[in-house]
mmCIF file of C-alpha atoms in Angstrom:
data_model
loop_
_atom_site.group_PDB
_atom_site.id
_atom_site.type_symbol
_atom_site.label_atom_id
_atom_site.label_comp_id
_atom_site.label_asym_id
_atom_site.label_seq_id
_atom_site.Cartn_x
_atom_site.Cartn_y
_atom_site.Cartn_z
ATOM 1 C CA UNK A 1 0.004 -0.021 -0.036
ATOM 2 C CA UNK A 2 0.976 3.648 -0.381
ATOM 3 C CA UNK A 3 1.075 4.044 3.434
ATOM 4 C CA UNK A 4 3.432 1.073 3.805
ATOM 5 C CA UNK A 5 5.823 2.541 1.220
ATOM 6 C CA UNK A 6 5.698 6.006 2.809
ATOM 7 C CA UNK A 7 6.498 4.447 6.213
ATOM 8 C CA UNK A 8 9.537 2.708 4.724
ATOM 9 C CA UNK A 9 10.706 5.924 3.030
ATOM 10 C CA UNK A 10 10.362 8.046 6.247
ATOM 11 C CA UNK A 11 11.636 5.564 8.707
ATOM 12 C CA UNK A 12 14.408 3.763 6.824
ATOM 13 C CA UNK A 13 15.210 4.933 3.348
ATOM 14 C CA UNK A 14 15.502 8.675 4.145
ATOM 15 C CA UNK A 15 14.760 9.095 7.847
ATOM 16 C CA UNK A 16 17.341 6.722 9.392
ATOM 17 C CA UNK A 17 20.847 7.418 10.737
ATOM 18 C CA UNK A 18 22.258 5.087 8.038
ATOM 19 C CA UNK A 19 20.564 7.177 5.359
ATOM 20 C CA UNK A 20 21.927 10.361 6.895
ATOM 21 C CA UNK A 21 25.467 8.943 6.760
ATOM 22 C CA UNK A 22 25.178 8.230 3.041
ATOM 23 C CA UNK A 23 26.552 11.022 0.753
ATOM 24 C CA UNK A 24 23.181 11.603 -0.905
ATOM 25 C CA UNK A 25 21.020 11.062 2.216
ATOM 26 C CA UNK A 26 19.485 7.865 0.918
ATOM 27 C CA UNK A 27 19.946 4.364 2.301
ATOM 28 C CA UNK A 28 21.828 2.332 -0.315
ATOM 29 C CA UNK A 29 19.834 -0.518 -1.974
ATOM 30 C CA UNK A 30 22.090 -3.261 -0.612
ATOM 31 C CA UNK A 31 21.669 -2.053 2.968
ATOM 32 C CA UNK A 32 17.876 -2.173 2.630
ATOM 33 C CA UNK A 33 17.616 -5.432 0.616
ATOM 34 C CA UNK A 34 20.072 -7.542 2.567
ATOM 35 C CA UNK A 35 18.282 -8.800 5.645
ATOM 36 C CA UNK A 36 21.598 -9.018 7.580
ATOM 37 C CA UNK A 37 21.921 -5.226 7.409
ATOM 38 C CA UNK A 38 18.331 -4.248 8.127
ATOM 39 C CA UNK A 39 16.886 -7.169 10.026
ATOM 40 C CA UNK A 40 13.391 -8.578 10.111
ATOM 41 C CA UNK A 41 12.669 -7.176 13.546
ATOM 42 C CA UNK A 42 13.554 -3.628 12.579
ATOM 43 C CA UNK A 43 11.974 -3.549 9.104
ATOM 44 C CA UNK A 44 8.891 -5.778 8.656
ATOM 45 C CA UNK A 45 8.870 -5.660 4.886
ATOM 46 C CA UNK A 46 9.375 -9.260 3.658
ATOM 47 C CA UNK A 47 12.787 -9.902 2.152
ATOM 48 C CA UNK A 48 11.304 -11.020 -1.146
ATOM 49 C CA UNK A 49 9.532 -7.684 -1.585
ATOM 50 C CA UNK A 50 12.345 -5.290 -0.716
ATOM 51 C CA UNK A 51 13.778 -5.052 -4.228
ATOM 52 C CA UNK A 52 10.360 -4.062 -5.563
ATOM 53 C CA UNK A 53 9.891 -1.557 -2.675
ATOM 54 C CA UNK A 54 13.166 0.041 -3.421
ATOM 55 C CA UNK A 55 12.305 0.331 -7.116
ATOM 56 C CA UNK A 56 9.133 2.160 -6.191
ATOM 57 C CA UNK A 57 11.137 4.434 -3.895
ATOM 58 C CA UNK A 58 13.452 5.414 -6.774
ATOM 59 C CA UNK A 59 10.380 6.301 -8.853
ATOM 60 C CA UNK A 60 9.252 8.497 -6.013
ATOM 61 C CA UNK A 61 12.668 10.218 -5.862
ATOM 62 C CA UNK A 62 12.576 10.726 -9.644
ATOM 63 C CA UNK A 63 9.154 12.373 -9.380
ATOM 64 C CA UNK A 64 10.431 14.723 -6.690
ATOM 65 C CA UNK A 65 13.437 15.710 -8.757
ATOM 66 C CA UNK A 66 11.488 16.247 -11.988
ATOM 67 C CA UNK A 67 8.963 18.477 -10.273
ATOM 68 C CA UNK A 68 11.561 20.271 -8.076
ATOM 69 C CA UNK A 69 9.819 19.052 -4.888
ATOM 70 C CA UNK A 70 11.070 18.005 -1.428
ATOM 71 C CA UNK A 71 9.554 16.070 1.441
ATOM 72 C CA UNK A 72 9.879 16.360 5.213
ATOM 73 C CA UNK A 73 12.924 14.049 5.323
ATOM 74 C CA UNK A 74 14.756 16.341 2.875
ATOM 75 C CA UNK A 75 13.818 19.352 5.063
ATOM 76 C CA UNK A 76 15.091 17.762 8.210
ATOM 77 C CA UNK A 77 18.390 16.587 6.586
ATOM 78 C CA UNK A 78 18.913 20.131 5.216
ATOM 79 C CA UNK A 79 18.402 21.525 8.732
ATOM 80 C CA UNK A 80 20.831 19.028 10.248
ATOM 81 C CA UNK A 81 23.547 19.841 7.669
ATOM 82 C CA UNK A 82 23.105 23.574 8.323
ATOM 83 C CA UNK A 83 23.329 22.991 12.058
ATOM 84 C CA UNK A 84 26.468 20.910 11.659
ATOM 85 C CA UNK A 85 28.173 23.516 9.439
ATOM 86 C CA UNK A 86 27.159 26.309 11.784
ATOM 87 C CA UNK A 87 28.675 24.439 14.725
ATOM 88 C CA UNK A 88 31.969 24.124 12.813
ATOM 89 C CA UNK A 89 32.166 27.530 11.195
ATOM 90 C CA UNK A 90 30.687 29.699 13.935
ATOM 91 C CA UNK A 91 30.515 27.852 17.276
ATOM 92 C CA UNK A 92 29.592 31.065 19.139
ATOM 93 C CA UNK A 93 26.541 31.732 16.978
ATOM 94 C CA UNK A 94 25.536 28.091 17.127
ATOM 95 C CA UNK A 95 25.859 28.220 20.948
ATOM 96 C CA UNK A 96 23.140 30.915 21.012
ATOM 97 C CA UNK A 97 20.554 28.578 19.628
ATOM 98 C CA UNK A 98 21.582 25.594 21.745
ATOM 99 C CA UNK A 99 19.473 24.730 24.836
ATOM 100 C CA UNK A 100 20.642 23.410 28.195
ATOM 101 C CA UNK A 101 17.512 21.169 28.463
ATOM 102 C CA UNK A 102 15.113 19.756 25.868
ATOM 103 C CA UNK A 103 12.062 17.728 26.839
ATOM 104 C CA UNK A 104 10.295 15.735 24.167
ATOM 105 C CA UNK A 105 7.028 13.892 24.625
ATOM 106 C CA UNK A 106 5.490 11.421 22.130
ATOM 107 C CA UNK A 107 8.939 10.422 20.951
ATOM 108 C CA UNK A 108 7.436 7.367 19.186
ATOM 109 C CA UNK A 109 6.121 9.720 16.497
ATOM 110 C CA UNK A 110 9.624 10.916 15.430
ATOM 111 C CA UNK A 111 12.060 9.418 12.947
ATOM 112 C CA UNK A 112 15.775 9.022 13.813
ATOM 113 C CA UNK A 113 16.547 12.012 11.668
ATOM 114 C CA UNK A 114 14.109 14.218 13.593
ATOM 115 C CA UNK A 115 15.517 12.891 16.957
ATOM 116 C CA UNK A 116 19.008 13.860 15.818
ATOM 117 C CA UNK A 117 17.902 17.526 15.808
ATOM 118 C CA UNK A 118 17.230 17.298 19.498
ATOM 119 C CA UNK A 119 20.615 15.782 20.131
ATOM 120 C CA UNK A 120 22.269 18.562 18.195
ATOM 121 C CA UNK A 121 20.332 21.227 20.081
ATOM 122 C CA UNK A 122 21.355 20.221 23.624
ATOM 123 C CA UNK A 123 23.576 17.171 23.536
ATOM 124 C CA UNK A 124 22.706 13.782 25.134
ATOM 125 C CA UNK A 125 23.011 14.947 28.757
ATOM 126 C CA UNK A 126 20.325 17.625 28.433
ATOM 127 C CA UNK A 127 17.782 15.492 26.608
ATOM 128 C CA UNK A 128 14.700 13.952 28.176
ATOM 129 C CA UNK A 129 12.598 11.718 25.976
ATOM 130 C CA UNK A 130 9.220 10.111 26.795
ATOM 131 C CA UNK A 131 6.922 7.982 24.731
ATOM 132 C CA UNK A 132 4.939 4.802 24.291
ATOM 133 C CA UNK A 133 5.465 2.634 21.199
ATOM 134 C CA UNK A 134 1.877 1.330 21.446
ATOM 135 C CA UNK A 135 0.476 4.850 21.093
ATOM 136 C CA UNK A 136 1.997 5.838 17.807
ATOM 137 C CA UNK A 137 -0.665 7.617 15.710
ATOM 138 C CA UNK A 138 1.485 9.520 13.219
ATOM 139 C CA UNK A 139 1.386 7.801 9.798
ATOM 140 C CA UNK A 140 4.773 7.012 8.283
ATOM 141 C CA UNK A 141 6.761 6.265 11.403
ATOM 142 C CA UNK A 142 7.819 2.874 12.680
ATOM 143 C CA UNK A 143 9.366 3.288 16.081
ATOM 144 C CA UNK A 144 11.423 1.155 18.487
ATOM 145 C CA UNK A 145 13.269 2.526 21.554
ATOM 146 C CA UNK A 146 16.455 0.954 20.109
ATOM 147 C CA UNK A 147 16.288 3.633 17.419
ATOM 148 C CA UNK A 148 17.011 6.303 20.072
ATOM 149 C CA UNK A 149 20.065 4.420 21.324
ATOM 150 C CA UNK A 150 21.329 4.277 17.679
ATOM 151 C CA UNK A 151 21.066 8.036 17.421
ATOM 152 C CA UNK A 152 22.963 8.416 20.699
ATOM 153 C CA UNK A 153 25.668 6.074 19.428
ATOM 154 C CA UNK A 154 25.986 8.095 16.236
ATOM 155 C CA UNK A 155 26.708 11.311 18.192
ATOM 156 C CA UNK A 156 29.159 9.425 20.442
ATOM 157 C CA UNK A 157 27.182 9.391 23.679
ATOM 158 C CA UNK A 158 26.213 6.651 26.138
ATOM 159 C CA UNK A 159 22.491 6.638 26.622
ATOM 160 C CA UNK A 160 20.904 5.794 29.988
ATOM 161 C CA UNK A 161 18.741 2.641 30.134
ATOM 162 C CA UNK A 162 15.099 3.595 29.467
ATOM 163 C CA UNK A 163 12.912 3.749 32.566
ATOM 164 C CA UNK A 164 9.369 2.350 32.392
ATOM 165 C CA UNK A 165 6.602 4.239 34.144
ATOM 166 C CA UNK A 166 3.514 2.048 34.401
ATOM 167 C CA UNK A 167 1.468 4.155 36.828
ATOM 168 C CA UNK A 168 -1.205 5.924 34.848
ATOM 169 C CA UNK A 169 -2.242 9.308 36.359
ATOM 170 C CA UNK A 170 -4.908 9.970 33.710
ATOM 171 C CA UNK A 171 -7.269 6.966 33.694
ATOM 172 C CA UNK A 172 -8.677 4.607 36.364
ATOM 173 C CA UNK A 173 -8.257 0.872 36.405
ATOM 174 C CA UNK A 174 -11.565 0.119 34.776
ATOM 175 C CA UNK A 175 -10.464 1.813 31.554
ATOM 176 C CA UNK A 176 -6.876 0.592 31.758
ATOM 177 C CA UNK A 177 -7.934 -2.999 32.170
ATOM 178 C CA UNK A 178 -10.191 -2.797 29.150
ATOM 179 C CA UNK A 179 -7.468 -1.164 27.037
ATOM 180 C CA UNK A 180 -4.985 -3.775 28.265
ATOM 181 C CA UNK A 181 -7.271 -6.516 27.034
ATOM 182 C CA UNK A 182 -7.313 -5.089 23.545
ATOM 183 C CA UNK A 183 -3.512 -4.799 23.664
ATOM 184 C CA UNK A 184 -3.214 -8.418 24.817
ATOM 185 C CA UNK A 185 -5.086 -9.486 21.659
ATOM 186 C CA UNK A 186 -2.972 -7.255 19.524
ATOM 187 C CA UNK A 187 0.313 -8.552 20.908
ATOM 188 C CA UNK A 188 -0.904 -12.197 20.670
ATOM 189 C CA UNK A 189 -1.930 -12.037 17.043
ATOM 190 C CA UNK A 190 0.347 -9.279 15.855
ATOM 191 C CA UNK A 191 3.479 -9.742 17.998
ATOM 192 C CA UNK A 192 5.691 -7.353 15.966
ATOM 193 C CA UNK A 193 3.218 -4.487 15.854
ATOM 194 C CA UNK A 194 4.795 -2.632 18.852
ATOM 195 C CA UNK A 195 7.123 -3.286 21.765
ATOM 196 C CA UNK A 196 5.217 -4.868 24.616
ATOM 197 C CA UNK A 197 5.648 -3.071 27.962
ATOM 198 C CA UNK A 198 4.420 -3.838 31.372
ATOM 199 C CA UNK A 199 0.715 -3.084 31.759
ATOM 200 C CA UNK A 200 -0.374 0.299 33.198
ATOM 201 C CA UNK A 201 -1.849 0.518 36.662
ATOM 202 C CA UNK A 202 -4.397 3.135 37.791
ATOM 203 C CA UNK A 203 -4.240 5.110 40.992
ATOM 204 C CA UNK A 204 -7.770 3.962 41.860
ATOM 205 C CA UNK A 205 -10.484 1.519 40.745
ATOM 206 C CA UNK A 206 -13.241 2.545 38.402
ATOM 207 C CA UNK A 207 -16.221 1.169 36.505
ATOM 208 C CA UNK A 208 -15.628 -0.861 33.333
ATOM 209 C CA UNK A 209 -16.482 0.935 30.043
ATOM 210 C CA UNK A 210 -19.999 0.160 28.742
ATOM 211 C CA UNK A 211 -20.768 -1.105 25.224
ATOM 212 C CA UNK A 212 -23.643 0.379 23.224
ATOM 213 C CA UNK A 213 -24.538 -2.416 20.870
ATOM 214 C CA UNK A 214 -26.984 -1.829 18.032
ATOM 215 C CA UNK A 215 -27.547 1.747 18.944
ATOM 216 C CA UNK A 216 -29.034 3.802 16.117
ATOM 217 C CA UNK A 217 -27.768 7.318 15.183
ATOM 218 C CA UNK A 218 -31.096 8.789 16.439
ATOM 219 C CA UNK A 219 -30.710 7.100 19.785
ATOM 220 C CA UNK A 220 -27.105 8.317 20.079
ATOM 221 C CA UNK A 221 -28.249 11.840 19.330
ATOM 222 C CA UNK A 222 -30.793 11.587 22.152
ATOM 223 C CA UNK A 223 -28.128 10.280 24.599
ATOM 224 C CA UNK A 224 -25.738 13.083 23.638
ATOM 225 C CA UNK A 225 -28.445 15.605 24.374
ATOM 226 C CA UNK A 226 -29.376 14.038 27.712
ATOM 227 C CA UNK A 227 -27.595 11.378 29.741
ATOM 228 C CA UNK A 228 -24.261 11.670 27.835
ATOM 229 C CA UNK A 229 -24.419 15.461 27.327
ATOM 230 C CA UNK A 230 -20.928 16.856 26.947
ATOM 231 C CA UNK A 231 -19.316 13.509 26.045
ATOM 232 C CA UNK A 232 -16.633 13.449 23.419
ATOM 233 C CA UNK A 233 -17.058 11.150 20.433
ATOM 234 C CA UNK A 234 -13.889 9.607 19.000
ATOM 235 C CA UNK A 235 -13.768 8.207 15.466
ATOM 236 C CA UNK A 236 -11.170 7.433 12.882
ATOM 237 C CA UNK A 237 -9.658 10.683 11.470
ATOM 238 C CA UNK A 238 -11.192 10.101 8.078
ATOM 239 C CA UNK A 239 -14.700 9.718 9.564
ATOM 240 C CA UNK A 240 -14.753 12.706 11.961
ATOM 241 C CA UNK A 241 -16.424 15.124 9.571
ATOM 242 C CA UNK A 242 -18.981 12.487 8.481
ATOM 243 C CA UNK A 243 -20.034 11.766 12.061
ATOM 244 C CA UNK A 244 -20.254 15.449 12.936
ATOM 245 C CA UNK A 245 -22.868 15.862 10.273
ATOM 246 C CA UNK A 246 -24.776 12.691 11.253
ATOM 247 C CA UNK A 247 -24.820 13.708 14.883
ATOM 248 C CA UNK A 248 -26.494 17.077 14.092
ATOM 249 C CA UNK A 249 -23.262 19.026 13.858
ATOM 250 C CA UNK A 250 -22.142 17.856 17.318
ATOM 251 C CA UNK A 251 -19.064 19.880 18.070
ATOM 252 C CA UNK A 252 -17.285 17.290 20.239
ATOM 253 C CA UNK A 253 -16.475 14.743 17.551
ATOM 254 C CA UNK A 254 -12.749 14.215 17.116
ATOM 255 C CA UNK A 255 -10.422 12.073 15.115
ATOM 256 C CA UNK A 256 -7.845 10.057 16.981
ATOM 257 C CA UNK A 257 -4.927 12.323 16.035
ATOM 258 C CA UNK A 258 -6.908 15.432 16.844
ATOM 259 C CA UNK A 259 -7.731 14.141 20.331
ATOM 260 C CA UNK A 260 -4.271 12.698 21.094
ATOM 261 C CA UNK A 261 -2.888 14.084 24.383
ATOM 262 C CA UNK A 262 -6.140 15.798 25.474
ATOM 263 C CA UNK A 263 -8.169 14.755 28.473
ATOM 264 C CA UNK A 264 -11.985 14.256 28.577
ATOM 265 C CA UNK A 265 -14.351 13.080 31.354
ATOM 266 C CA UNK A 266 -16.604 10.908 29.173
ATOM 267 C CA UNK A 267 -15.561 9.401 25.799
ATOM 268 C CA UNK A 268 -17.581 7.343 23.243
ATOM 269 C CA UNK A 269 -15.401 5.370 20.828
ATOM 270 C CA UNK A 270 -17.605 5.073 17.751
ATOM 271 C CA UNK A 271 -17.513 2.096 15.330
ATOM 272 C CA UNK A 272 -13.714 1.865 15.730
ATOM 273 C CA UNK A 273 -13.313 -1.722 14.441
ATOM 274 C CA UNK A 274 -16.245 -1.632 12.014
ATOM 275 C CA UNK A 275 -14.741 1.344 10.147
ATOM 276 C CA UNK A 276 -11.383 -0.334 9.584
ATOM 277 C CA UNK A 277 -10.718 -1.280 5.966
ATOM 278 C CA UNK A 278 -11.759 -4.849 5.194
ATOM 279 C CA UNK A 279 -8.133 -5.896 4.729
ATOM 280 C CA UNK A 280 -7.382 -4.815 8.351
ATOM 281 C CA UNK A 281 -10.622 -6.228 9.758
ATOM 282 C CA UNK A 282 -9.913 -9.719 8.509
ATOM 283 C CA UNK A 283 -6.905 -10.509 10.722
ATOM 284 C CA UNK A 284 -8.897 -9.336 13.797
ATOM 285 C CA UNK A 285 -11.895 -11.447 12.907
ATOM 286 C CA UNK A 286 -9.748 -14.511 12.273
#
């Protein structure tokens, strides 16, 4: 799919440290194709398809060149080169933009190239990174915590061992246990989808989430105007505008990315699995 190819381009072919070290900023074909160089655990593209994927990538690069375009990986690489040159040519001027501390949340949504910017800005000792590989919602990024250590190794620093925080200060145990059950299924049937961490624990108990099965749109509109007044409705990003219209222009309908990081008292997750493409529904059903 186009999304799979875009993820490979951003994460490996142009957004990795190995690509940045190449003269033209592109991961050489042999480093991508040979499984010994880019292992199965890091890149999930089957070995037999990597030649074809790389050919498609070269077509993409040709298109960019012919139309005088650039993508976000080109932009970040250009920024890094300028930062490196400034550091060598005018250290005093570069020191004025450096920071003593940089705190980055949602680090799972960044490529290695983007993380390198943070290292250049403050050095490894002033950098604090936080994230959860199971909460990646940015399309085009495939994250593992090992990627951060590779960036640290590239700049010649020894990274501290990541610390796991499994106390959740935002949600109670009723919600966390339900979410943990879904993650258990995901890790059982899709073991390479994300790094499995210890389950979150809530500070206090709470009621389990309810399920509204077979509820019509009219019934949901009544609930949102009465018992569930003020509740937030979460949908897939592509469906948010559709459901706003169907729910009488209800203002509190958000896509997943739009709602990421925000806090709400009551949330309705609407048709999350049913609205998945058939190709993605099939593995869950089986």
